[in-house]
């Protein structure tokens, strides 16, 4: 008995062996037949071994035969190939000297047929490969669905199956990309694959998001907000509520990270598909979508916040404080925990920190647009209907203040990590701003601009009506050399108001919105100020025709204010902030260049800055009133030197005893000097320089036409006297230039002619224009020189 071996365990036997033993050893009597049964089994084993040996030999023989056959076929193909090459060469040779008939004509069709067969083979191969891949994807998606339906299924296995589906989708997408580029004629095949892939993605993404939401709930997201109070909103950190993203650990953390990673891979795959589908279009606009996984973090937080928001409708500052606190408290976990997963998924162009901040700000903007602004709009409409002024405008401005303050607090959170903000359609930075609520509601922007304009005008009008602001000089550093402008304080007050309006719109997220806002607010303020300047000048002109010193001072102050305003606007237009808006101008406020209905627009129509029209208006105003001041002073000088001009005999007489200057000229020069001193004291340097230069040209023309061209005879004494008079006139202007004679071109050259000797003068007249230039006469015509020469009387 000890020599007998024990039977193996029943579980180790195959099903066929178990059934055979059960059939042959059913009773005790059958046990006595065991030796014969063993002999039968041994015989069967020998037969099977012999069959196996025979099969191996047959296989070896067949393999050898196949190898020999393959070698022969290969050899034959080589021979055929060489003969085809020889045939092609001979055909080419014959076709070059023949009429093109025969075998040479059949080869192109043969080549086309071979190419067609090859294309069919390639198509079948690619189609088969794509079909297998799509089948694998659908199987994986179906498996994921089934595992989600079974409660006892492993979450890890479900995530692994989902990753298999995503990887297969990636392989399919790469193959489709290569097919699209290499075989564009296979569009029907690609379209059919698209349809099946879209069906799989329509199932895969909702499943992944549902699993993600379940994981968020399992580790306590969103964090509790019930213990937050209005007093705790300003605290730097919320110590009572730990960050669930940091507190989760173990298997839960692993599962969440895997699911987050799968969502990122799925989104990157979706971007790749979109990129290929939008080939040749503006892909960057359509491709940039919010990060799906971050959206799933923000959505439950937003829902939880709105429970508190509803209690703070009348205290919107608490709404902004809560959003800022949540955004700030959890922003670090985005970089530390989630950003590495995004980078591993190769989801380029995304920052978890930026996406978190952007999504939180977007949720705030959405709430403001749905719940807060409609209330204020209703109050404003009621105010318009009833005509009773309420607190609606004040509440609106307070809300804008909160939005601007919130954006300024959010901005450092973005900048601290050195994030390069994404780009919008027009290439400008995608600003993270609560003011983006106006992007979809330009009518609200218009209403805001109207309220801001009314508020600004209410504050500005009393300052403009205050006469003291027109006499007091502006103080401040708006311009580097502000002292040269001698501008009244009212101009500085006006541009302080304008600066406030500009700062209000600086955080608007798009250039077109900023341009529209400024057109609706700043332009009316500038035009109102210009109208005030014009009105003051017209009042001064209407009362005294600018002959009174006070009227001249009043006009000078207005000109100074216009020059100051023009310089400020020009300096602003050189800033990038305003240059962008200058290129964004259209036919209407806020209309972009791209909205010109396709017509060609010269660059000078919109490239001169957003305030180009206003700058031109100030320039025209200055030019007009500087010319009027010049004309008034010149007319006064002309009236006072009329006797001097009409006295034709004085140029033939000696000067009065003790006088080197004509007495009739002294009064006119006193008037001119007094007026110029007044203007110099009250007018800015640039416009004053224009006035004295214009007066110099006018006086030059007056003396030249009134005396030198009026057939007056000049004797030696008269020339000397005229020289003294001219020197005195030049002396008045020498206070503003070193060589005033350079501004009296005709008088100075005429005096040079009068002082010439008779022979030199006659030589100049005979030599014509060339001789005159050699003698320094360049601004007088030959006729004028001849006329002056005829009036020169030589006594010697």
PDB file of N, CA and C in Angstrom, residues 317-362:
ATOM      1  N   UNK A 317     -20.587  94.797  -1.401  1.00  0.00           N
ATOM      2  CA  UNK A 317     -19.169  94.723  -1.012  1.00  0.00           C
ATOM      3  C   UNK A 317     -18.845  93.381  -0.358  1.00  0.00           C
ATOM      4  N   UNK A 318     -19.843  92.758   0.321  1.00  0.00           N
ATOM      5  CA  UNK A 318     -19.615  91.445   0.922  1.00  0.00           C
ATOM      6  C   UNK A 318     -19.479  90.367  -0.164  1.00  0.00           C
ATOM      7  N   UNK A 319     -20.211  90.516  -1.250  1.00  0.00           N
ATOM      8  CA  UNK A 319     -20.116  89.553  -2.360  1.00  0.00           C
ATOM      9  C   UNK A 319     -18.704  89.552  -2.929  1.00  0.00           C
ATOM     10  N   UNK A 320     -18.183  90.737  -3.182  1.00  0.00           N
ATOM     11  CA  UNK A 320     -16.832  90.833  -3.745  1.00  0.00           C
ATOM     12  C   UNK A 320     -15.792  90.325  -2.748  1.00  0.00           C
ATOM     13  N   UNK A 321     -15.999  90.625  -1.479  1.00  0.00           N
ATOM     14  CA  UNK A 321     -15.040  90.183  -0.464  1.00  0.00           C
ATOM     15  C   UNK A 321     -15.001  88.655  -0.365  1.00  0.00           C
ATOM     16  N   UNK A 322     -16.184  88.012  -0.425  1.00  0.00           N
ATOM     17  CA  UNK A 322     -16.239  86.550  -0.330  1.00  0.00           C
ATOM     18  C   UNK A 322     -15.551  85.895  -1.531  1.00  0.00           C
ATOM     19  N   UNK A 323     -15.853  86.389  -2.730  1.00  0.00           N
ATOM     20  CA  UNK A 323     -15.241  85.805  -3.931  1.00  0.00           C
ATOM     21  C   UNK A 323     -13.727  85.979  -3.892  1.00  0.00           C
ATOM     22  N   UNK A 324     -13.285  87.153  -3.471  1.00  0.00           N
ATOM     23  CA  UNK A 324     -11.838  87.383  -3.419  1.00  0.00           C
ATOM     24  C   UNK A 324     -11.179  86.467  -2.400  1.00  0.00           C
ATOM     25  N   UNK A 325     -11.836  86.279  -1.261  1.00  0.00           N
ATOM     26  CA  UNK A 325     -11.247  85.447  -0.206  1.00  0.00           C
ATOM     27  C   UNK A 325     -11.117  83.993  -0.655  1.00  0.00           C
ATOM     28  N   UNK A 326     -12.169  83.468  -1.267  1.00  0.00           N
ATOM     29  CA  UNK A 326     -12.107  82.074  -1.740  1.00  0.00           C
ATOM     30  C   UNK A 326     -11.046  81.938  -2.830  1.00  0.00           C
ATOM     31  N   UNK A 327     -11.034  82.871  -3.734  1.00  0.00           N
ATOM     32  CA  UNK A 327     -10.047  82.830  -4.826  1.00  0.00           C
ATOM     33  C   UNK A 327      -8.630  82.838  -4.277  1.00  0.00           C
ATOM     34  N   UNK A 328      -8.383  83.703  -3.325  1.00  0.00           N
ATOM     35  CA  UNK A 328      -7.030  83.840  -2.767  1.00  0.00           C
ATOM     36  C   UNK A 328      -6.652  82.632  -1.915  1.00  0.00           C
ATOM     37  N   UNK A 329      -7.585  82.110  -1.112  1.00  0.00           N
ATOM     38  CA  UNK A 329      -7.244  81.045  -0.171  1.00  0.00           C
ATOM     39  C   UNK A 329      -6.894  79.727  -0.862  1.00  0.00           C
ATOM     40  N   UNK A 330      -7.482  79.470  -2.023  1.00  0.00           N
ATOM     41  CA  UNK A 330      -7.278  78.170  -2.673  1.00  0.00           C
ATOM     42  C   UNK A 330      -6.405  78.255  -3.925  1.00  0.00           C
ATOM     43  N   UNK A 331      -5.877  79.436  -4.200  1.00  0.00           N
ATOM     44  CA  UNK A 331      -5.107  79.588  -5.440  1.00  0.00           C
ATOM     45  C   UNK A 331      -3.770  78.842  -5.379  1.00  0.00           C
ATOM     46  N   UNK A 332      -3.193  78.737  -4.192  1.00  0.00           N
ATOM     47  CA  UNK A 332      -1.891  78.059  -4.088  1.00  0.00           C
ATOM     48  C   UNK A 332      -1.991  76.575  -4.400  1.00  0.00           C
ATOM     49  N   UNK A 333      -3.092  75.938  -3.987  1.00  0.00           N
ATOM     50  CA  UNK A 333      -3.241  74.501  -4.233  1.00  0.00           C
ATOM     51  C   UNK A 333      -3.333  74.199  -5.727  1.00  0.00           C
ATOM     52  N   UNK A 334      -3.756  75.158  -6.515  1.00  0.00           N
ATOM     53  CA  UNK A 334      -3.840  74.942  -7.962  1.00  0.00           C
ATOM     54  C   UNK A 334      -2.456  74.717  -8.560  1.00  0.00           C
ATOM     55  N   UNK A 335      -1.521  75.519  -8.104  1.00  0.00           N
ATOM     56  CA  UNK A 335      -0.158  75.403  -8.622  1.00  0.00           C
ATOM     57  C   UNK A 335       0.555  74.182  -8.064  1.00  0.00           C
ATOM     58  N   UNK A 336       0.389  73.947  -6.786  1.00  0.00           N
ATOM     59  CA  UNK A 336       1.166  72.913  -6.121  1.00  0.00           C
ATOM     60  C   UNK A 336       0.685  71.495  -6.445  1.00  0.00           C
ATOM     61  N   UNK A 337      -0.628  71.305  -6.507  1.00  0.00           N
ATOM     62  CA  UNK A 337      -1.170  69.954  -6.673  1.00  0.00           C
ATOM     63  C   UNK A 337      -1.590  69.652  -8.107  1.00  0.00           C
ATOM     64  N   UNK A 338      -2.266  70.595  -8.750  1.00  0.00           N
ATOM     65  CA  UNK A 338      -2.925  70.290 -10.013  1.00  0.00           C
ATOM     66  C   UNK A 338      -2.110  70.647 -11.249  1.00  0.00           C
ATOM     67  N   UNK A 339      -1.276  71.687 -11.156  1.00  0.00           N
ATOM     68  CA  UNK A 339      -0.513  72.093 -12.341  1.00  0.00           C
ATOM     69  C   UNK A 339       0.399  70.979 -12.866  1.00  0.00           C
ATOM     70  N   UNK A 340       1.079  70.209 -11.995  1.00  0.00           N
ATOM     71  CA  UNK A 340       1.897  69.106 -12.530  1.00  0.00           C
ATOM     72  C   UNK A 340       1.087  68.095 -13.346  1.00  0.00           C
ATOM     73  N   UNK A 341      -0.170  67.860 -12.954  1.00  0.00           N
ATOM     74  CA  UNK A 341      -1.006  66.927 -13.711  1.00  0.00           C
ATOM     75  C   UNK A 341      -1.346  67.495 -15.092  1.00  0.00           C
ATOM     76  N   UNK A 342      -1.605  68.787 -15.155  1.00  0.00           N
ATOM     77  CA  UNK A 342      -1.880  69.425 -16.449  1.00  0.00           C
ATOM     78  C   UNK A 342      -0.655  69.352 -17.347  1.00  0.00           C
ATOM     79  N   UNK A 343       0.510  69.610 -16.772  1.00  0.00           N
ATOM     80  CA  UNK A 343       1.752  69.534 -17.558  1.00  0.00           C
ATOM     81  C   UNK A 343       2.009  68.105 -18.041  1.00  0.00           C
ATOM     82  N   UNK A 344       1.730  67.110 -17.172  1.00  0.00           N
ATOM     83  CA  UNK A 344       1.947  65.714 -17.557  1.00  0.00           C
ATOM     84  C   UNK A 344       1.007  65.308 -18.691  1.00  0.00           C
ATOM     85  N   UNK A 345      -0.201  65.868 -18.685  1.00  0.00           N
ATOM     86  CA  UNK A 345      -1.162  65.576 -19.753  1.00  0.00           C
ATOM     87  C   UNK A 345      -0.834  66.319 -21.043  1.00  0.00           C
ATOM     88  N   UNK A 346       0.230  67.129 -21.028  1.00  0.00           N
ATOM     89  CA  UNK A 346       0.680  67.887 -22.197  1.00  0.00           C
ATOM     90  C   UNK A 346      -0.415  68.803 -22.726  1.00  0.00           C
ATOM     91  N   UNK A 347      -1.180  69.358 -21.785  1.00  0.00           N
ATOM     92  CA  UNK A 347      -2.235  70.322 -22.131  1.00  0.00           C
ATOM     93  C   UNK A 347      -1.593  71.708 -22.150  1.00  0.00           C
ATOM     94  N   UNK A 348      -1.017  72.062 -23.275  1.00  0.00           N
ATOM     95  CA  UNK A 348      -0.200  73.275 -23.362  1.00  0.00           C
ATOM     96  C   UNK A 348      -1.075  74.523 -23.336  1.00  0.00           C
ATOM     97  N   UNK A 349      -0.475  75.604 -22.834  1.00  0.00           N
ATOM     98  CA  UNK A 349      -1.150  76.900 -22.815  1.00  0.00           C
ATOM     99  C   UNK A 349      -2.108  77.094 -21.670  1.00  0.00           C
ATOM    100  N   UNK A 350      -2.081  76.219 -20.688  1.00  0.00           N
ATOM    101  CA  UNK A 350      -3.007  76.324 -19.561  1.00  0.00           C
ATOM    102  C   UNK A 350      -2.242  76.467 -18.247  1.00  0.00           C
ATOM    103  N   UNK A 351      -2.723  77.360 -17.426  1.00  0.00           N
ATOM    104  CA  UNK A 351      -2.226  77.520 -16.070  1.00  0.00           C
ATOM    105  C   UNK A 351      -3.397  77.304 -15.117  1.00  0.00           C
ATOM    106  N   UNK A 352      -3.238  76.376 -14.200  1.00  0.00           N
ATOM    107  CA  UNK A 352      -4.329  76.087 -13.250  1.00  0.00           C
ATOM    108  C   UNK A 352      -4.667  77.323 -12.415  1.00  0.00           C
ATOM    109  N   UNK A 353      -3.629  78.086 -12.063  1.00  0.00           N
ATOM    110  CA  UNK A 353      -3.882  79.284 -11.262  1.00  0.00           C
ATOM    111  C   UNK A 353      -4.715  80.283 -12.053  1.00  0.00           C
ATOM    112  N   UNK A 354      -4.332  80.515 -13.297  1.00  0.00           N
ATOM    113  CA  UNK A 354      -5.101  81.454 -14.126  1.00  0.00           C
ATOM    114  C   UNK A 354      -6.516  80.952 -14.347  1.00  0.00           C
ATOM    115  N   UNK A 355      -6.665  79.654 -14.611  1.00  0.00           N
ATOM    116  CA  UNK A 355      -7.990  79.103 -14.863  1.00  0.00           C
ATOM    117  C   UNK A 355      -8.872  79.191 -13.620  1.00  0.00           C
ATOM    118  N   UNK A 356      -8.286  78.967 -12.456  1.00  0.00           N
ATOM    119  CA  UNK A 356      -9.047  79.073 -11.207  1.00  0.00           C
ATOM    120  C   UNK A 356      -9.524  80.507 -10.999  1.00  0.00           C
ATOM    121  N   UNK A 357      -8.602  81.458 -11.136  1.00  0.00           N
ATOM    122  CA  UNK A 357      -8.966  82.865 -10.937  1.00  0.00           C
ATOM    123  C   UNK A 357      -9.992  83.295 -11.977  1.00  0.00           C
ATOM    124  N   UNK A 358      -9.743  82.920 -13.230  1.00  0.00           N
ATOM    125  CA  UNK A 358     -10.654  83.313 -14.303  1.00  0.00           C
ATOM    126  C   UNK A 358     -12.049  82.734 -14.087  1.00  0.00           C
ATOM    127  N   UNK A 359     -12.119  81.469 -13.701  1.00  0.00           N
ATOM    128  CA  UNK A 359     -13.430  80.839 -13.492  1.00  0.00           C
ATOM    129  C   UNK A 359     -14.176  81.475 -12.319  1.00  0.00           C
ATOM    130  N   UNK A 360     -13.459  81.807 -11.245  1.00  0.00           N
ATOM    131  CA  UNK A 360     -14.111  82.459 -10.103  1.00  0.00           C
ATOM    132  C   UNK A 360     -14.629  83.848 -10.483  1.00  0.00           C
ATOM    133  N   UNK A 361     -13.815  84.604 -11.224  1.00  0.00           N
ATOM    134  CA  UNK A 361     -14.242  85.942 -11.646  1.00  0.00           C
ATOM    135  C   UNK A 361     -15.409  85.840 -12.623  1.00  0.00           C
ATOM    136  N   UNK A 362     -15.370  84.840 -13.501  1.00  0.00           N
ATOM    137  CA  UNK A 362     -16.475  84.651 -14.446  1.00  0.00           C
ATOM    138  C   UNK A 362     -17.769  84.308 -13.717  1.00  0.00           C
TER     139      UNK A 362
END
